[in-house]
Coordinates of C-alpha atoms (C1' of nucleotides) in Angstrom, one line a residue:
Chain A
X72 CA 129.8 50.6 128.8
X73 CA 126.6 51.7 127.5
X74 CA 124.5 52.1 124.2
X75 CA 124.6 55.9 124.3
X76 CA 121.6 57.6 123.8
X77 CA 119.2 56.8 121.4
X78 CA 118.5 58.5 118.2
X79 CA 115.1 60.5 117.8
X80 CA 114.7 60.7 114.2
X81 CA 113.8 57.8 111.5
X82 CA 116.9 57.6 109.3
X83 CA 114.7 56.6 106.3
X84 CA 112.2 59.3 106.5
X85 CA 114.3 61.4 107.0
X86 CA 116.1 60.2 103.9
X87 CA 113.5 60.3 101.7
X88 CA 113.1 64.3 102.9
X89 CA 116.5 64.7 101.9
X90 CA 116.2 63.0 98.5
X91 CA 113.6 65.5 97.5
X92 CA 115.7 67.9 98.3
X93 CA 118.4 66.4 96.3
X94 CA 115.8 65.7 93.8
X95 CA 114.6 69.1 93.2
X96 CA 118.0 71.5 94.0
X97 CA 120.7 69.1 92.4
X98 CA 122.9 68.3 94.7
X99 CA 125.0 71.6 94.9
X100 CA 121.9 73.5 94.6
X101 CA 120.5 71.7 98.1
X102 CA 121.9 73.2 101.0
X103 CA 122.7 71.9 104.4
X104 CA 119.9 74.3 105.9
X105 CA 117.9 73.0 103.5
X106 CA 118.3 69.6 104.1
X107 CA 118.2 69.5 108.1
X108 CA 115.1 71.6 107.7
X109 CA 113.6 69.1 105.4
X110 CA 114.7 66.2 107.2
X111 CA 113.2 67.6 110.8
X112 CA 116.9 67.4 112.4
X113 CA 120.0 69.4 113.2
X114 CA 123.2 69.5 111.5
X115 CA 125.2 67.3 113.9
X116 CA 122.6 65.2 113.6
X117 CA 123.2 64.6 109.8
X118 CA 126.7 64.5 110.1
X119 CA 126.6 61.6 112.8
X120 CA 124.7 59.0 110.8
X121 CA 125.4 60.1 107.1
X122 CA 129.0 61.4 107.6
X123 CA 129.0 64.7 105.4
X124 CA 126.8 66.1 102.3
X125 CA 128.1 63.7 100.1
X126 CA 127.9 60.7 102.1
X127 CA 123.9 61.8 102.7
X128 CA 123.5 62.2 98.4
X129 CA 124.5 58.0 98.7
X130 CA 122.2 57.3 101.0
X131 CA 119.6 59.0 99.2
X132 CA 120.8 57.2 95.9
X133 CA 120.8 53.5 97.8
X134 CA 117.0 54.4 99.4
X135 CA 116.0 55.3 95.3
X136 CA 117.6 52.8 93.5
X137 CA 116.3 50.2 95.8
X138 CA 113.2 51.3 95.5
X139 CA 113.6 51.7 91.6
X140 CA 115.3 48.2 91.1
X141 CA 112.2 46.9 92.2
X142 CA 110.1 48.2 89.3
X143 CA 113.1 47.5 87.4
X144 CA 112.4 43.6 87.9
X145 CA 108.3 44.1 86.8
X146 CA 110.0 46.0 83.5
X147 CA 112.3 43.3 82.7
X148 CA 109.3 40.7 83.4
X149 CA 107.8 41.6 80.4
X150 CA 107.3 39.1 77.7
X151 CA 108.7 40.7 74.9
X152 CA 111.7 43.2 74.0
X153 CA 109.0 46.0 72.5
X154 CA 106.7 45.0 75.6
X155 CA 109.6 45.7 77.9
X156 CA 110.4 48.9 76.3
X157 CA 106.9 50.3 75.9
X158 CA 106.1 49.4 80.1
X159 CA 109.5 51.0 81.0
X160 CA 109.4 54.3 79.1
X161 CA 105.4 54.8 79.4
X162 CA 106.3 54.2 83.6
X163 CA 108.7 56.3 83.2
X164 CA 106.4 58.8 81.9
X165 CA 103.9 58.6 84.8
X166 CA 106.8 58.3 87.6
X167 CA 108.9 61.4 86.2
X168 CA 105.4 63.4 86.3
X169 CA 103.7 61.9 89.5
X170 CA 103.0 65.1 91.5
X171 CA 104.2 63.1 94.9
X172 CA 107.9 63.5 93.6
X173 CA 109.7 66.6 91.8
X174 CA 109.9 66.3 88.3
X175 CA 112.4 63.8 86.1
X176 CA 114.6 61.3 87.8
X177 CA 116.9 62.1 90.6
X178 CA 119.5 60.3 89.0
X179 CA 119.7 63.1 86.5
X180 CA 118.4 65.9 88.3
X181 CA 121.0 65.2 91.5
X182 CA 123.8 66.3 88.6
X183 CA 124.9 66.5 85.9
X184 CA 128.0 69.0 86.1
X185 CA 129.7 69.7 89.1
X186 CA 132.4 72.2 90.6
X187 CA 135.5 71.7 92.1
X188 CA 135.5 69.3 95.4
X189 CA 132.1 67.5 93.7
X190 CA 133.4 66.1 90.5
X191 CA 132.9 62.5 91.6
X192 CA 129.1 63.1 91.7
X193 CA 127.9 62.9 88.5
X194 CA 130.3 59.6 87.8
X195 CA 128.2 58.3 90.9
X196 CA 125.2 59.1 89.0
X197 CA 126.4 57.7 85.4
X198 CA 127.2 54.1 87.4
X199 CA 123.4 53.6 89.1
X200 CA 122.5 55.0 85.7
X201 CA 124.7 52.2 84.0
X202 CA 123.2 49.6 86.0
X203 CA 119.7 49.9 84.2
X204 CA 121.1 50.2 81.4
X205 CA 122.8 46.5 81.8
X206 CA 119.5 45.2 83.0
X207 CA 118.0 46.3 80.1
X208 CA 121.2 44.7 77.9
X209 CA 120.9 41.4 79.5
X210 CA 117.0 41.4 79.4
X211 CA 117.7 42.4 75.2
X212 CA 120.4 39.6 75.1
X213 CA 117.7 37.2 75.9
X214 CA 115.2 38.6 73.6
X215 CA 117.4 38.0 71.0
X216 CA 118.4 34.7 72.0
X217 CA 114.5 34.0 72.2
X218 CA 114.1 34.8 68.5
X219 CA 112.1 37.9 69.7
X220 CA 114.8 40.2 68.6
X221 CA 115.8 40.0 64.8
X222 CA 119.0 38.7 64.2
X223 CA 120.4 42.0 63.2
X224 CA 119.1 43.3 66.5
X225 CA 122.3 44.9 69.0
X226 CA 120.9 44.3 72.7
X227 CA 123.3 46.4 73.8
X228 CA 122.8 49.3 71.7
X229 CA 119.4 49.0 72.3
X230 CA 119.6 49.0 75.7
X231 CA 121.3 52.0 75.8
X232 CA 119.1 53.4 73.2
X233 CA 115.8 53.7 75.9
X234 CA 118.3 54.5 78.7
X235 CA 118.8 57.3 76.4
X236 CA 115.4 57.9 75.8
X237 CA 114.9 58.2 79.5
X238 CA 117.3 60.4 80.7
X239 CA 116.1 62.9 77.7
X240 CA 112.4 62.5 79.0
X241 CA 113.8 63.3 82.5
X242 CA 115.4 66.5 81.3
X243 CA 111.9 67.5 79.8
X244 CA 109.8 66.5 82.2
X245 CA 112.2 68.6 85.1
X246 CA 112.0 71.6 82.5
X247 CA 107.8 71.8 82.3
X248 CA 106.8 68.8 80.0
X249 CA 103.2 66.9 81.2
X250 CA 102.3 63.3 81.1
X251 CA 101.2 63.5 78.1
X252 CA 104.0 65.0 76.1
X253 CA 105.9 62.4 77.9
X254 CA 103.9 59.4 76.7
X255 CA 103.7 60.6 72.9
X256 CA 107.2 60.9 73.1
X257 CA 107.6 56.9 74.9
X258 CA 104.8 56.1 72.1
X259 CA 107.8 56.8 69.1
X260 CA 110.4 55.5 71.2
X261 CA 108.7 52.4 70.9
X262 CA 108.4 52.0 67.5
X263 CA 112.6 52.1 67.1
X264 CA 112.5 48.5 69.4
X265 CA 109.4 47.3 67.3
X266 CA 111.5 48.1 64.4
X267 CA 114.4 45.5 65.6
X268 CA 111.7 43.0 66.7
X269 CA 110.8 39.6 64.7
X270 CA 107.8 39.5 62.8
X271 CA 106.9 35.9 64.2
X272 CA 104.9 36.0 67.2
X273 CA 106.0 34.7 70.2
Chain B
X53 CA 133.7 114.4 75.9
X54 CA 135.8 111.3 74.9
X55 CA 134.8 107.9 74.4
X56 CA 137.0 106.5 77.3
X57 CA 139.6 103.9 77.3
X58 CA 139.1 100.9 75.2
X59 CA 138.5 97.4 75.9
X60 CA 141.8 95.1 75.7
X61 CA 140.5 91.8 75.5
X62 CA 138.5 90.3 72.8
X63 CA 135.0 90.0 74.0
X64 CA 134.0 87.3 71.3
X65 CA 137.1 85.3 72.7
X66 CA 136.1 85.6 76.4
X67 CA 133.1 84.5 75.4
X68 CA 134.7 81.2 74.0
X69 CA 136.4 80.5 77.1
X70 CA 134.0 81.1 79.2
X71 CA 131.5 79.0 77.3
X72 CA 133.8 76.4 77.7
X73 CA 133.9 76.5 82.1
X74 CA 130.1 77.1 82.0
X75 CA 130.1 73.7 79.3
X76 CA 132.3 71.7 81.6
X77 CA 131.3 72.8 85.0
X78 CA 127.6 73.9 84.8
X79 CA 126.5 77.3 85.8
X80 CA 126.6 76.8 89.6
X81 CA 129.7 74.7 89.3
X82 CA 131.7 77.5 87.3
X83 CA 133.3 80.4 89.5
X84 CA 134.2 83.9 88.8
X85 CA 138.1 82.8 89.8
X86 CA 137.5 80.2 87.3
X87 CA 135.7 81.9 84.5
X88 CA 138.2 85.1 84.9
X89 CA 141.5 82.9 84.6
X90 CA 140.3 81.6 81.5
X91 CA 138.8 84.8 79.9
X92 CA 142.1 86.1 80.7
X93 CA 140.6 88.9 82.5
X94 CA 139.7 90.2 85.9
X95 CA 136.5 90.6 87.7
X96 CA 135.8 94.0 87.4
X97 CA 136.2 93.8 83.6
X98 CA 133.8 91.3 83.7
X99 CA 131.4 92.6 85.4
X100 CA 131.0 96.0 83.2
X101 CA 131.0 94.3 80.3
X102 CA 128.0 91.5 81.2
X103 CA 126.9 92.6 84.1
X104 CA 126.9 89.7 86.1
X105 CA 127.7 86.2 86.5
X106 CA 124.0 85.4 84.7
X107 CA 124.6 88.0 82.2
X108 CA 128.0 86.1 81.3
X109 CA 125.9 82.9 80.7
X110 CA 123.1 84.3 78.8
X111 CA 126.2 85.9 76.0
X112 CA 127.5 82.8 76.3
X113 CA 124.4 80.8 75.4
X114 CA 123.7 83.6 72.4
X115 CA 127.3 82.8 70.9
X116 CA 126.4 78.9 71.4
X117 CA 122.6 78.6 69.8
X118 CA 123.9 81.1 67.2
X119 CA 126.5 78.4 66.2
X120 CA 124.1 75.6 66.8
X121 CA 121.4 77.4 64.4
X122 CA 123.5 77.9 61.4
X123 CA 123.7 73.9 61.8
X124 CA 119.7 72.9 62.6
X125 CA 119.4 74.9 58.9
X126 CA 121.7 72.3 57.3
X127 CA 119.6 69.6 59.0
X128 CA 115.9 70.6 59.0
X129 CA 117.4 70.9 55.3
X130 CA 118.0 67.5 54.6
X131 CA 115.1 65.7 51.7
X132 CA 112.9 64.2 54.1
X133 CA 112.1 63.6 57.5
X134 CA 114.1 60.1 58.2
X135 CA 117.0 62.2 56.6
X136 CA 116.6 65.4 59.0
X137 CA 116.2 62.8 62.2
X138 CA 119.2 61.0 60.9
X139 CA 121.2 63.9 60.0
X140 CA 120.7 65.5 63.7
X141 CA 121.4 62.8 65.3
X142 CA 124.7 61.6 64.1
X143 CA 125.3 64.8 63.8
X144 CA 125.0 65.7 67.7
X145 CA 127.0 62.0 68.3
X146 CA 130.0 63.4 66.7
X147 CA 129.4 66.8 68.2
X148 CA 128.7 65.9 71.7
X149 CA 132.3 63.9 71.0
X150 CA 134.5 66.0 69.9
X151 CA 137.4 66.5 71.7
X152 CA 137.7 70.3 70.9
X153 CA 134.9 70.8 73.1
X154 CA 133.9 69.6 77.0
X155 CA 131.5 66.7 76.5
X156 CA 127.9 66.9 75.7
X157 CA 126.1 69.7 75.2
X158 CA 126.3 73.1 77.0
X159 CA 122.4 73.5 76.6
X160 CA 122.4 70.4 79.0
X161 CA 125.4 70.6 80.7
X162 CA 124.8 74.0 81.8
X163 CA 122.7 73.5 84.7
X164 CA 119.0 71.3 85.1
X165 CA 118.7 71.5 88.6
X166 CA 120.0 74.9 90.1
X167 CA 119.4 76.3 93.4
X168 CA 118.0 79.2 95.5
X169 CA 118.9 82.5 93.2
X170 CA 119.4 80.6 90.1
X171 CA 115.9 79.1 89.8
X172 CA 115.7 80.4 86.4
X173 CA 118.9 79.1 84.5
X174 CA 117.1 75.6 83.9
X175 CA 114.4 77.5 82.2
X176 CA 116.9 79.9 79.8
X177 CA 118.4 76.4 79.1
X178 CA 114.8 74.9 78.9
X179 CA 113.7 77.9 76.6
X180 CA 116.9 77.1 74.3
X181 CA 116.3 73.7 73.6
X182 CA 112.3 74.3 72.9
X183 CA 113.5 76.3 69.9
X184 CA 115.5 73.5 68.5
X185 CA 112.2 71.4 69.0
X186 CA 110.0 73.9 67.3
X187 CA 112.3 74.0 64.1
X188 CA 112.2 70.3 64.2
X189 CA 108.6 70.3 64.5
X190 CA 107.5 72.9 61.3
X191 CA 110.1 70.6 59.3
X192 CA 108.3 67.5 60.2
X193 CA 104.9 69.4 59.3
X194 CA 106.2 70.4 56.3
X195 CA 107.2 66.5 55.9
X196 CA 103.4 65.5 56.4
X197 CA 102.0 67.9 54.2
X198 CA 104.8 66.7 51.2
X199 CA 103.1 62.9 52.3
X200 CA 107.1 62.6 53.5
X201 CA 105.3 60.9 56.7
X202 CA 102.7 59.0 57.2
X203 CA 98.6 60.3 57.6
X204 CA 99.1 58.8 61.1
X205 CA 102.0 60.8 61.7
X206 CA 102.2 63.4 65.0
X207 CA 104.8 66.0 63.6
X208 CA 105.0 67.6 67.3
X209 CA 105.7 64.2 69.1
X210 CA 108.4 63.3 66.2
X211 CA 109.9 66.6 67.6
X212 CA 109.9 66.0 70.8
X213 CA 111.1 62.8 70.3
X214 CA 114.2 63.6 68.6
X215 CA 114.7 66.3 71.2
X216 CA 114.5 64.2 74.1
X217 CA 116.9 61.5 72.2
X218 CA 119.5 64.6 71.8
X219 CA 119.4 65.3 75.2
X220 CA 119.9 61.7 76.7
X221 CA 122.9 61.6 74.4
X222 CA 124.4 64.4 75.7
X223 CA 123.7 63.2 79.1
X224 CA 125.6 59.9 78.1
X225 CA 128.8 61.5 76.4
X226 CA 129.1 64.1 78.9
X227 CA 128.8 60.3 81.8
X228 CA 131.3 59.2 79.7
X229 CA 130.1 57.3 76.5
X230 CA 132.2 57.5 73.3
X231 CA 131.3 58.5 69.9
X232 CA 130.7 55.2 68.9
X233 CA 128.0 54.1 71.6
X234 CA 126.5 57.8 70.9
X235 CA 126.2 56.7 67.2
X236 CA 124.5 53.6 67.6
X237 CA 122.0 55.3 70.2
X238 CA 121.2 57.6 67.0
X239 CA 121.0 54.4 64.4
X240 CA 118.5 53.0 66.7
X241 CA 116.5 56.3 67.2
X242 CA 116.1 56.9 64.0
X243 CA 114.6 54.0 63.1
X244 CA 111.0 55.3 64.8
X245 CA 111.5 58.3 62.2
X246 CA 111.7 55.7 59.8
X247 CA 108.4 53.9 61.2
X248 CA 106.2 57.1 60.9
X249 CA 107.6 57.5 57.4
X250 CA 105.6 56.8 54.3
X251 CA 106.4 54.1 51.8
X252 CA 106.0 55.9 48.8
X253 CA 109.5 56.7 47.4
X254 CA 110.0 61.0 48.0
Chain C
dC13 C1' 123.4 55.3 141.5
dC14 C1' 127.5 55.7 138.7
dA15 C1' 130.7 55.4 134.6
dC16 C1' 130.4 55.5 130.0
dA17 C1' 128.7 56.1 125.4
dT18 C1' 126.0 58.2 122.0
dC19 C1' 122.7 61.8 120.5
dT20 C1' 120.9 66.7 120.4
dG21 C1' 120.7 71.9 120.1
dT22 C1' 123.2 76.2 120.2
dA23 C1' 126.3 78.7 118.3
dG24 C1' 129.7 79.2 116.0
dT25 C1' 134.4 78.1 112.5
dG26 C1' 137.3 79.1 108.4
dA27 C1' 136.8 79.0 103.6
dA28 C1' 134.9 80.1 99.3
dC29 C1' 131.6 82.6 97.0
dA30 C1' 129.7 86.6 93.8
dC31 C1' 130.5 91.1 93.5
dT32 C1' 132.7 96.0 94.1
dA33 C1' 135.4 100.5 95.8
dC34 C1' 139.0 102.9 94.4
dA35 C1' 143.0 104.5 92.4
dT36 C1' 145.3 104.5 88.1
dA37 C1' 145.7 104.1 83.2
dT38 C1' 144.3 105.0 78.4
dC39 C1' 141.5 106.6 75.1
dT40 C1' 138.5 110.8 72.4
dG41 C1' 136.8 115.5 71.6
dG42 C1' 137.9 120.2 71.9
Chain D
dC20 C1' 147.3 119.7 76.4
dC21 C1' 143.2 119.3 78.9
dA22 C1' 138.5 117.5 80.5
dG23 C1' 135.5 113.8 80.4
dA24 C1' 134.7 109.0 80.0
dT25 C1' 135.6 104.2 80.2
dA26 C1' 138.8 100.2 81.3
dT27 C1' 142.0 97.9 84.3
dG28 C1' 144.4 95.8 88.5
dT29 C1' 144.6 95.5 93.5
dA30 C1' 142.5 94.5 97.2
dG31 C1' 139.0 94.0 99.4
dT32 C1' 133.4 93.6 100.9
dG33 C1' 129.5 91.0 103.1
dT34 C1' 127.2 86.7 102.6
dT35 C1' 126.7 82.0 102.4
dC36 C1' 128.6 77.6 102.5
dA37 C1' 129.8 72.9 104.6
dC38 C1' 131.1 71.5 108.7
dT39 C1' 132.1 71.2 114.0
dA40 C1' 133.2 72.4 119.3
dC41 C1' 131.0 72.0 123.2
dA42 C1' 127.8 71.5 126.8
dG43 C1' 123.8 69.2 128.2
dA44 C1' 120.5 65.4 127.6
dT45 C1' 119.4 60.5 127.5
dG46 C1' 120.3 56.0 127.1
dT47 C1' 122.9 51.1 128.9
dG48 C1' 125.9 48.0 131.8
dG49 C1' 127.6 47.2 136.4

DNA sequence: CCACATCTGTAGTGAACACTACATATCTGG
DNA sequence: CCAGATATGTAGTGTTCACTACAGATGTGG
């Protein structure tokens, strides 16, 4: 019994076609033409390793949360609750307006609403959303716990406060904004976690 | 020469309904079959009275900001600046909540990411949120010139701010989150308001 | 070289989509 | 009561969609 012939295509490049795709359409927007033209391979192709449409949108989602979880760790490294805050939202700025990448996030722009038959989408969005957002909880939890957070500081309130923050500047950066409106708006998002931050130094 | 046979349904009422599919499943997600059955009307009818599926979402969008206006005057009414942020924002926490309506906000939910045909439906949404920023923005000049906000103060990134907050709380409530998270979100964001505000009593 | 397994390209499949032709019904103006 | 005008309901239209049957190509194990 043998191994079958080989595939031809990389299965990452060819995801990281497809999660521009995904990234720029939405994912009822991107079409399977779309995507095996972007990818550089034929529809039974995509079916065979991804299993169907949906199954290619988790891929995609694994390949960029991966590669966001990574920055994730450098954000959370940061040595105070206002530093974390100002290094994720200002990245964020500069990432959701890099010109290499469509505009926002994917895990906003893949969507938001769905139709019939797709409704599970946006939940699977909302839950690799969620999982910043607990990073960000936990990395607040231990501000607080540091004495870098004031006592009347809620970690998880704030956390969900710049996950907030950063699905808004997603929106506006996929509907036009530039770096720079992006920044100024990271800038006052800032000052709310400065607010909630002990005046001792650390 | 007569003036025809009249309409039977109410158009302002097929408009609610309608609103409602485009709220809950987006533009793209939202089918004639679907947006018919709940106007209580058939295709044709809907067709000669908004001419086509984009048409329907543009009158629905009117009858939505026109709503939403008559409430930005009550907040861009409010004393001062921290009170207009803070106003908005728990204001759109209990809106984006409440269970008469799908979750979140239409001018969101309706469609970011769209795809080949409908390119322009994230900019008519885009368009619609912009003016809710601008209003935001002459009341938070308005604030600096009464010395409501600080010298240092940038009125337009204030807007922007608060805009991009709104949106990632819709965002959230339509994922899922309930009043309560939405409302600390808002306590939290308006605290930056609160930074950028002057001392001096108003 | 052969049996077998997997991939690839062509060319479709049925279903769902936005939209409409058409006959009929219901109004106004004369 | 009639002519013109517009609305309605039925029953479609062509197009596009996600997805796949099938035949040929390309690999491995014996």
């Amino acid at each position: 019994m043998g191994m079958g012939r080989p595939r031809e295509f990389d299965a990452e490049m060819a995801l990281d076609q497809a999660m521009e795709v995904f990234w720029r359409h939405g994912y009822e927007g991107a079409t399977i033409a779309q995507l095996t033209e972007a990818m550089g391979i034929n529809p039974p192709s995509l079916y065979a390793c991804f299993g169907n449409k949906e199954g290619l949108l988790k891929a995609a989602l694994d390949r960029y949360t991966k590669l966001r979880n990574i920055w994730m760790d450098e954000v959370v490294a940061a040595p105070t609750a206002r530093a974390v805050a100002e290094r994720m939202l200002m990245g964020i700025a500069d990432k959701q307006t890099d010109p290499a990448n469509p505009p926002g996030c994917l895990l906003v722009q893949g969507g938001i609403a769905c139709g019939t038959g797709s409704e599970n989408v946006p939940f699977e969005l909302a839950a690799r959303r969620a999982q910043n957002e607990d990073q960000l909880r936990d990395r607040f939890v231990r501000a607080k716990a540091e004495g870098d957070l004031k006592e009347s500081a809620d970690p998880a309130a704030l956390a969900r406060y710049v996950s907030a923050v950063s699905v808004g500047m997603g929106v506006m950066a996929s509907s036009g904004a530039d770096r720079e409106a992006l920044r100024q708006v990271a800038k006052v998002a800032v000052q709310a976690v400065e607010a909630q931050s002990s005046d001792r130094p650390q």
